[in-house]
Structures are given as C-alpha cells and as structure tokens.
CSV table of C-alpha atoms in Angstrom, one decimal:
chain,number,residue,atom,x,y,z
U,1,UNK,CA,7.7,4.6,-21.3
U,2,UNK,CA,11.4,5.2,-21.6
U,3,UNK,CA,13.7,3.7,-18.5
U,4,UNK,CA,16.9,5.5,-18.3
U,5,UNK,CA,19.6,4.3,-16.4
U,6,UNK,CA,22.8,6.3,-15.4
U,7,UNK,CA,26.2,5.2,-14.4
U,8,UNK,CA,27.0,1.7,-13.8
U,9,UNK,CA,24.9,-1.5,-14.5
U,10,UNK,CA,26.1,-5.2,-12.8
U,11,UNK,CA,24.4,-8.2,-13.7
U,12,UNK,CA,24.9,-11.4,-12.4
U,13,UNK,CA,23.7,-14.8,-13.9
U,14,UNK,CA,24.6,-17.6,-11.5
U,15,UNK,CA,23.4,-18.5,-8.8
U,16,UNK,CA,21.5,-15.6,-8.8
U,17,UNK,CA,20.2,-13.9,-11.9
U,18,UNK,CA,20.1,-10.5,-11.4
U,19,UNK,CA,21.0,-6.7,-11.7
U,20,UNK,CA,22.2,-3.7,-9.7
U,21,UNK,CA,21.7,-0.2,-11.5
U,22,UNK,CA,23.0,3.4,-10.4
U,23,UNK,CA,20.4,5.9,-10.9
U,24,UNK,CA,17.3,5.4,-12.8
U,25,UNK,CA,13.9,6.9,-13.6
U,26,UNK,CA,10.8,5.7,-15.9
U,27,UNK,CA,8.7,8.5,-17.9
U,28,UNK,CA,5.8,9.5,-16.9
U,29,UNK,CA,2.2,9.3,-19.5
U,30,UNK,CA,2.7,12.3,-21.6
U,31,UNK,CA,-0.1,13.8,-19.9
U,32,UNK,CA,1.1,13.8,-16.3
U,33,UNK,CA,3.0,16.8,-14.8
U,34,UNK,CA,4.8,15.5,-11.7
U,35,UNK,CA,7.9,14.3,-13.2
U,36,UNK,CA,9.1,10.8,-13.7
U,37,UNK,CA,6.7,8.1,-12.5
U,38,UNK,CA,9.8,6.3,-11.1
U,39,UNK,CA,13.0,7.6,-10.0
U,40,UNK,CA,15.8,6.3,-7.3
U,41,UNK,CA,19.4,6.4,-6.5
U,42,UNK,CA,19.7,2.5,-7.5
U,43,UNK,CA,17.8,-0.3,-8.0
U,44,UNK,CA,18.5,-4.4,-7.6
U,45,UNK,CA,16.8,-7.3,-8.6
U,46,UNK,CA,17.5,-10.9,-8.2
U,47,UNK,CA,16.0,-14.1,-9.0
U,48,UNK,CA,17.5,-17.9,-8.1
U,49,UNK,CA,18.7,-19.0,-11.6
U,50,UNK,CA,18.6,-22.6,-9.9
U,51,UNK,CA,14.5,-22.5,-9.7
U,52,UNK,CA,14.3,-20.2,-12.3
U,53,UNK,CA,15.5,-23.0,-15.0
U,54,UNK,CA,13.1,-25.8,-13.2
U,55,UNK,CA,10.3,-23.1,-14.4
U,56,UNK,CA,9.8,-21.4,-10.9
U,57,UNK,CA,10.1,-18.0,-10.7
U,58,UNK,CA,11.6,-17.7,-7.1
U,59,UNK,CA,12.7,-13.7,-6.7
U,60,UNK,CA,15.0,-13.6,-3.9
U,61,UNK,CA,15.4,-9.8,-3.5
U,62,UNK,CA,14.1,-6.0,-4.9
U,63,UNK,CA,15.5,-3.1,-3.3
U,64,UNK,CA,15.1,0.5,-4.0
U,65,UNK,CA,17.2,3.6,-3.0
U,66,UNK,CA,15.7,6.5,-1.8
U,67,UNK,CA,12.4,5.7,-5.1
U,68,UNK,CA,10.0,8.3,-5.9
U,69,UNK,CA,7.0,7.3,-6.6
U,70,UNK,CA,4.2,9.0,-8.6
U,71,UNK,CA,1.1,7.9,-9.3
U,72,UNK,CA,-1.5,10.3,-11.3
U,73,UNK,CA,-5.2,10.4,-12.4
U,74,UNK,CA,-6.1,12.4,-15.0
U,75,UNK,CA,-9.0,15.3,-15.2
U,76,UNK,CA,-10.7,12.3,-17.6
U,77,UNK,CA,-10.2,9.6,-15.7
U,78,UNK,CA,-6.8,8.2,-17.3
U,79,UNK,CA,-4.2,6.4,-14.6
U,80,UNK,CA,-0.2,6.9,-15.3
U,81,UNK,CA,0.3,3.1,-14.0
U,82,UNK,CA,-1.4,1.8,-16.4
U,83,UNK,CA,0.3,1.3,-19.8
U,84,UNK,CA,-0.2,0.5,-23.3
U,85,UNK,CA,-3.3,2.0,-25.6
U,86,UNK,CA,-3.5,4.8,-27.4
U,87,UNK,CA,-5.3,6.6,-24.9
U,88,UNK,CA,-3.5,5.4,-21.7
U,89,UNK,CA,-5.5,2.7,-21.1
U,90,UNK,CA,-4.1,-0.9,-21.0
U,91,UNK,CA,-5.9,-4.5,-21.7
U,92,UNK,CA,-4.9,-7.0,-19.7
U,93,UNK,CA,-5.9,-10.9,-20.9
U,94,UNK,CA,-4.4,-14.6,-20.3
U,95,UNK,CA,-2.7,-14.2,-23.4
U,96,UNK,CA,-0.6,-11.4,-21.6
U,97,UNK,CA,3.0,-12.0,-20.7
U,98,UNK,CA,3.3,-12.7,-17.0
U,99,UNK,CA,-0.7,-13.5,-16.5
U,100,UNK,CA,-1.4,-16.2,-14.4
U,101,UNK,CA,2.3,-17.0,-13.7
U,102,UNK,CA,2.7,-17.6,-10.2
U,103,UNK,CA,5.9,-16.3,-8.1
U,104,UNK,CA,7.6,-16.0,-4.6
U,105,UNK,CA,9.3,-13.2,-3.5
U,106,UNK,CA,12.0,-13.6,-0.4
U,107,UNK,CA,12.2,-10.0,0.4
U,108,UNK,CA,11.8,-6.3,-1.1
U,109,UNK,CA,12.9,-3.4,0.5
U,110,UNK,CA,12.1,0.2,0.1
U,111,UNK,CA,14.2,2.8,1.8
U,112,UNK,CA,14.3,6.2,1.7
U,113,UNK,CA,11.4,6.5,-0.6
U,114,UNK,CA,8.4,9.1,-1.5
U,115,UNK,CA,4.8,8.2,-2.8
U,116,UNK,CA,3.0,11.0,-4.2
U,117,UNK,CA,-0.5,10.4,-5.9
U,118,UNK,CA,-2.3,13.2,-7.7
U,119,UNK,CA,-5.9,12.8,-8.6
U,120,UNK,CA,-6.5,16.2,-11.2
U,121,UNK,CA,-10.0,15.6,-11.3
U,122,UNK,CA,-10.4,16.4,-7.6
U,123,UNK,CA,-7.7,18.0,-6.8
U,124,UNK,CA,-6.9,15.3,-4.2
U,125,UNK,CA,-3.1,15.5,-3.4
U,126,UNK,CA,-1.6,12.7,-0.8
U,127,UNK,CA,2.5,12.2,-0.4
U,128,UNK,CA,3.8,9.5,1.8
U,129,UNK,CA,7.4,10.6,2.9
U,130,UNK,CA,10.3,8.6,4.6
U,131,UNK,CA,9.0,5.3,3.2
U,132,UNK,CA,10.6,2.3,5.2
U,133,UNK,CA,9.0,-0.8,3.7
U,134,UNK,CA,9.4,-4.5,3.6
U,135,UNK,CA,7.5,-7.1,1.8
U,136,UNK,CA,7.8,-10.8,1.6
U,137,UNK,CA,5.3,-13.3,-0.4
U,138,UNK,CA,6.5,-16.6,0.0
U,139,UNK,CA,3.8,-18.5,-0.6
U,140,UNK,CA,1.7,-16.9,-4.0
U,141,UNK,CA,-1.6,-19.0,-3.3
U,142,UNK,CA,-1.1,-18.2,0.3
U,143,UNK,CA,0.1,-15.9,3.3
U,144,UNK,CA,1.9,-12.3,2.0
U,145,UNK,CA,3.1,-9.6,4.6
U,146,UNK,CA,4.5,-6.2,4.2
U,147,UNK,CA,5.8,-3.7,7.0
U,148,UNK,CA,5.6,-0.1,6.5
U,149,UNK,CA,7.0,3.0,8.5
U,150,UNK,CA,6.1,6.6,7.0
U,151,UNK,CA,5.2,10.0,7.0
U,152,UNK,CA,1.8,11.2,6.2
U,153,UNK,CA,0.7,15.0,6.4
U,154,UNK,CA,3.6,15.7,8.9
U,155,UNK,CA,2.6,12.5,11.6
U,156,UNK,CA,4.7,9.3,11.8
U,157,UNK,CA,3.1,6.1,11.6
U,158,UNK,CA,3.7,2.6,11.4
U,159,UNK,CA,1.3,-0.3,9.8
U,160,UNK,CA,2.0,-4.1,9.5
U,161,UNK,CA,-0.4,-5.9,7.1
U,162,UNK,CA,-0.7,-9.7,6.3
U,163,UNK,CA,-2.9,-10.8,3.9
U,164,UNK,CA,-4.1,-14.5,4.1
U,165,UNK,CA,-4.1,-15.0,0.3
U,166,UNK,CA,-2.4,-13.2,-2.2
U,167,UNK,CA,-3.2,-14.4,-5.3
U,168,UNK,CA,-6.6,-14.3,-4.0
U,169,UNK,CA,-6.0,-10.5,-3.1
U,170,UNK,CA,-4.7,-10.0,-6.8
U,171,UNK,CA,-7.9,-11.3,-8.4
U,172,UNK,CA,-10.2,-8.8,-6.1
U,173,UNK,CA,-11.2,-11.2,-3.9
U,174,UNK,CA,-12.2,-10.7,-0.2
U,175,UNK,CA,-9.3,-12.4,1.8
U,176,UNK,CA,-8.3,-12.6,5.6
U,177,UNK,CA,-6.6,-9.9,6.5
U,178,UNK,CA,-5.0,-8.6,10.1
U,179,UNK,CA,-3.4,-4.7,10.3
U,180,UNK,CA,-2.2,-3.2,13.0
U,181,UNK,CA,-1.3,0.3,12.9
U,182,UNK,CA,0.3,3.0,15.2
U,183,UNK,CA,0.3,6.8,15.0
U,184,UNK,CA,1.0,8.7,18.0
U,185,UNK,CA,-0.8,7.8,20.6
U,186,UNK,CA,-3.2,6.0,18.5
U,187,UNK,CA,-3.2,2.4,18.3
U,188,UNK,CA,-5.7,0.3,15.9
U,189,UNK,CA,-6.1,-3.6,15.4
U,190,UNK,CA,-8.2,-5.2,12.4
U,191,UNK,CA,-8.9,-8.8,12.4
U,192,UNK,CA,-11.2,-9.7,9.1
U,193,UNK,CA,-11.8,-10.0,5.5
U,194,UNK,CA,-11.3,-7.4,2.8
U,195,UNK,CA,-10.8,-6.7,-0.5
U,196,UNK,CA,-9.8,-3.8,-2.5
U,197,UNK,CA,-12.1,-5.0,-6.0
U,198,UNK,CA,-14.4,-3.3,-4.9
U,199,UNK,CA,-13.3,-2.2,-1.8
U,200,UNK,CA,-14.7,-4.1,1.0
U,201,UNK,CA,-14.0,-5.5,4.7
U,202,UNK,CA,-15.5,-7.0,7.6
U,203,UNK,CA,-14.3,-8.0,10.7
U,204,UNK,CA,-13.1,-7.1,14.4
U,205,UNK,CA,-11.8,-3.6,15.2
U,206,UNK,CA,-9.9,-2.4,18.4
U,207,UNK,CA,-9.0,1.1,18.3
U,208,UNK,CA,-7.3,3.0,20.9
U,209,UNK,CA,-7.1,6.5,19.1
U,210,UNK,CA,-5.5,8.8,21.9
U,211,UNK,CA,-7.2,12.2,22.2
U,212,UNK,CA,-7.6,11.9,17.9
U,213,UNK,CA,-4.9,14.2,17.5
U,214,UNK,CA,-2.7,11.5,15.3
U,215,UNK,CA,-5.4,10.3,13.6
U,216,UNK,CA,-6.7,13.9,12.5
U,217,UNK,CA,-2.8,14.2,11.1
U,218,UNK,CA,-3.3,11.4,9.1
U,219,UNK,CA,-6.7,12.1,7.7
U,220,UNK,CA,-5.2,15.9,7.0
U,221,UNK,CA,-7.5,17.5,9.4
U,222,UNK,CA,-7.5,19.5,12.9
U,223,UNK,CA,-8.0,17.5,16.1
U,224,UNK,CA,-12.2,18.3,16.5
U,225,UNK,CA,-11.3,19.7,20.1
U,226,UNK,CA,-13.7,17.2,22.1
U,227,UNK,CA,-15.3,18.4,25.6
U,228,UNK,CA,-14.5,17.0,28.6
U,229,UNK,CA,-16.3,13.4,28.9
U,230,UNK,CA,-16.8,13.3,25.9
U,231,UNK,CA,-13.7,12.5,23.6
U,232,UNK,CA,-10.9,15.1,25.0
U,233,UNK,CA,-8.4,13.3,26.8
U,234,UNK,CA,-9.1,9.7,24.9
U,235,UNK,CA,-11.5,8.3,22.1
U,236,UNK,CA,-11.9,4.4,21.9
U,237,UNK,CA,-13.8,2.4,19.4
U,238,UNK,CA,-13.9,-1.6,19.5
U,239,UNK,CA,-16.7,-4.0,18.2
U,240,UNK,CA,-17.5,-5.9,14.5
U,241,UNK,CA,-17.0,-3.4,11.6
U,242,UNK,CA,-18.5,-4.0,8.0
U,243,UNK,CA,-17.2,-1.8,5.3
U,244,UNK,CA,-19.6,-2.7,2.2
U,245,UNK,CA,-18.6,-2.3,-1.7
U,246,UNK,CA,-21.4,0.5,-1.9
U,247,UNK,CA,-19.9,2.5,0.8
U,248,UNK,CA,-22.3,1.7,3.9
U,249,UNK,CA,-20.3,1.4,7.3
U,250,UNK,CA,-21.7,-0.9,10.2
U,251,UNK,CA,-20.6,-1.2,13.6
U,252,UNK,CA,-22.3,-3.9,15.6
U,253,UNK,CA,-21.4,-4.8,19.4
U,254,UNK,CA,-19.4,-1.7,19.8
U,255,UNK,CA,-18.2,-0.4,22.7
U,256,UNK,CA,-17.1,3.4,23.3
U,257,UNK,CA,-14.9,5.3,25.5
U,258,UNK,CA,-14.9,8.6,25.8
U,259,UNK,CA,-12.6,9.8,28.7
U,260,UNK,CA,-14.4,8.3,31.2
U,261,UNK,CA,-17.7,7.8,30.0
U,262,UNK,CA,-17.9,4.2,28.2
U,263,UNK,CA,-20.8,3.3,25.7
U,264,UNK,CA,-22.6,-0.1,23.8
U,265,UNK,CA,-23.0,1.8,20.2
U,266,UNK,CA,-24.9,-0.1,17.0
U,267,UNK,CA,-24.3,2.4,14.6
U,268,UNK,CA,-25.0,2.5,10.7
U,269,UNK,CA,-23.1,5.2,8.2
C-alpha cells in the first residue's frame, strides 16, 4: 500500500521518539472502491526512547485528526485490512516482525473520525460518524479500556468497554469483559466473558432499553410500535445471557418489563 504524506513531517528522537505528520492517507487493495483505506488531517505517534532502548516498547501516545476509516470485504471474500499475498490475503507466523512482541500504550485518541465498512458480498453498509475515542492498554498481559462516543444510523451513543486481558483478547480467547452502553433513553450493562475468535460471550445483562426507539436507530430499523402493556412506553431485559460460537442465544433467570407488566423469561434463540 502506498502512505502519502502532505505538508510538514516533525520527528522527535529524545525523550520521546516520535512523529507528527500533516495530512496523510494509505491506499486502499486495488479491488476496493471507497477511496483510501486511511485518511486524516494529521497524525502523531510517540514512543519513550528511554524504555524503548531497555527493549520495552512503551507507546506514550497515537492521535488521529478527523481519520477516515474504511474497511471492505470483497464479493469473494477478500478483506482490505489485510495485507501482503498476491491475492489479498496475508500470512501471519512467529517469524513475523512484531509477533509476539508485547507493548503498552499510555493513550490513543481519535477525534473527529469516520468508520465505514462495506461488505460487497451482502451488500451490508455500516458508517460510524463523529468518532470520539480513547484507548489505553497499560498492562499487555492484562487490563485494556477504550471509550467511545459516535454516531450510528443518525442516533448518538456512547459505550465504555474494558477487557480483562488483552493479549488474551488478541489470541481469540474468551476474556472478562464489562460494557456499558447508552443510546437515548436506553441504557445496557454486560458483566461476563467473551471473545470475538469465534465470537462468543456469557455473562450478566441489565438492559434498560426505553420504548426501543434508540436501539431500533442503532440496529437501522423502525421502532416495532409495541401495544400498550406490552413494550410501548418501556422494554427491560435483565438476567444471565450466553451468546455461543454457533450462534445459539440463551437467557436464563430473566426478568422482563414491559410497561407495567413484569415477567421471569427462560428463553432459547
């Protein structure tokens, strides 16, 4: 992929090796059709020299300005993010630079920025807008957290995610994780395990979801218009939930609320 970099470049090397770029962008594979899979207004890195030379990779800051981001899947099945092979697809091994190295980041910020994934074999089409993000993994064996306000199908949310091991995460591995997430008037705790290798998750759920009108935003539907007693004014959902890698969902101990009706649900998808 080419990275072009316009205006002005600043490096630093002590104490802080880094760089701060004007604008930049990355091509895209030569199949895609959204533009660059990478553009912003500027970019900076930084690692501590210091920790660097006792062989510690210690990165002390990433920011993006105003990024694009654009992530496409191919009629065939080929992924722009991953690189290297002659058709697209990339091998990744311990002999691969970077593999295996452990690292600590201090802070990354995103602001300003877009994501836009394209799935042409579907025809799936999903842009985040008005990224505000924040990410911090200072421990690599251990704790990682990132903060995230966006726009998603025209609704404003907010999400806070922790993950209780990250390199753990990294290898596909189910990990403790807690999210919170707010939309509206919706409001949804997960305290549990998952994993995204194959996707997976299982633990306590409390969702307050308003009269689903926020949630529908999200999901890119209409609000299903709920009677009276049964969902119209407020939809709650709370109880142990099991997401399993072949897609089954579980719901044990649940309780209900609909308006002002409340239910104990076992329920299997």
């Amino acid at each position: 992929r080419d990275l072009v970099i316009d205006g002005a470049v600043k490096p630093s090397f002590w104490p802080v090796l880094g760089v701060q770029t004007g604008p930049i962008h990355i091509s895209n594979a030569e199949w895609a059709t959204e533009g660059p899979m990478l553009q912003a207004d500027g970019l900076s890195i930084a690692v501590d020299m210091a920790a660097l030379m006792a062989g510690t990779v210690k990165i002390t800051g990433i920011e993006a300005i105003n990024p694009r981001f654009v992530l496409e899947r191919s009629k065939t099945g080929q992924e722009n993010w991953i690189f290297g092979g002659g058709g697209g697809e990339g091998t990744v091994s311990t002999d691969t630079p970077g593999v295996g190295q452990a690292y600590t980041l201090d802070k990354a910020v995103i602001s300003g920025g877009t994501l836009l994934f394209v799935d042409h074999g579907t025809g799936q089409r999903v842009e985040l807008s008005r990224i505000e993000a924040t990410v911090k993994i200072p421990d690599y064996v251990g704790q990682a957290q990132m903060d995230l306000a966006a726009v998603l199908n025209g609704q404003a949310f907010t999400a806070g995610v922790t993950l209780g091991a990250y390199q753990g995460f990294l290898d596909g591995a189910a990990v403790p994780v807690d999210l919170h997430l707010k939309a509206g008037d919706a409001d949804v705790v997960f305290a549990g395990r998952g994993g995204y290798a194959p996707m997976q998750a299982e633990g306590d759920l409390t969702a307050d979801l308003g009269n689903l009108a926020a949630i529908a935003a999200l999901a890119g539907s209409a609000a299903p218009g709920l009677p009276e007693g049964l969902g119209a004014r407020r939809v709650a959902v709370a109880g142990k939930v099991t997401l399993t890698a072949e897609g089954a969902v579980f719901l044990r101990g649940g309780k209900v609320d609909l308006d002002d009706n409340a239910l104990t649900v076992d329920a299997d998808l």
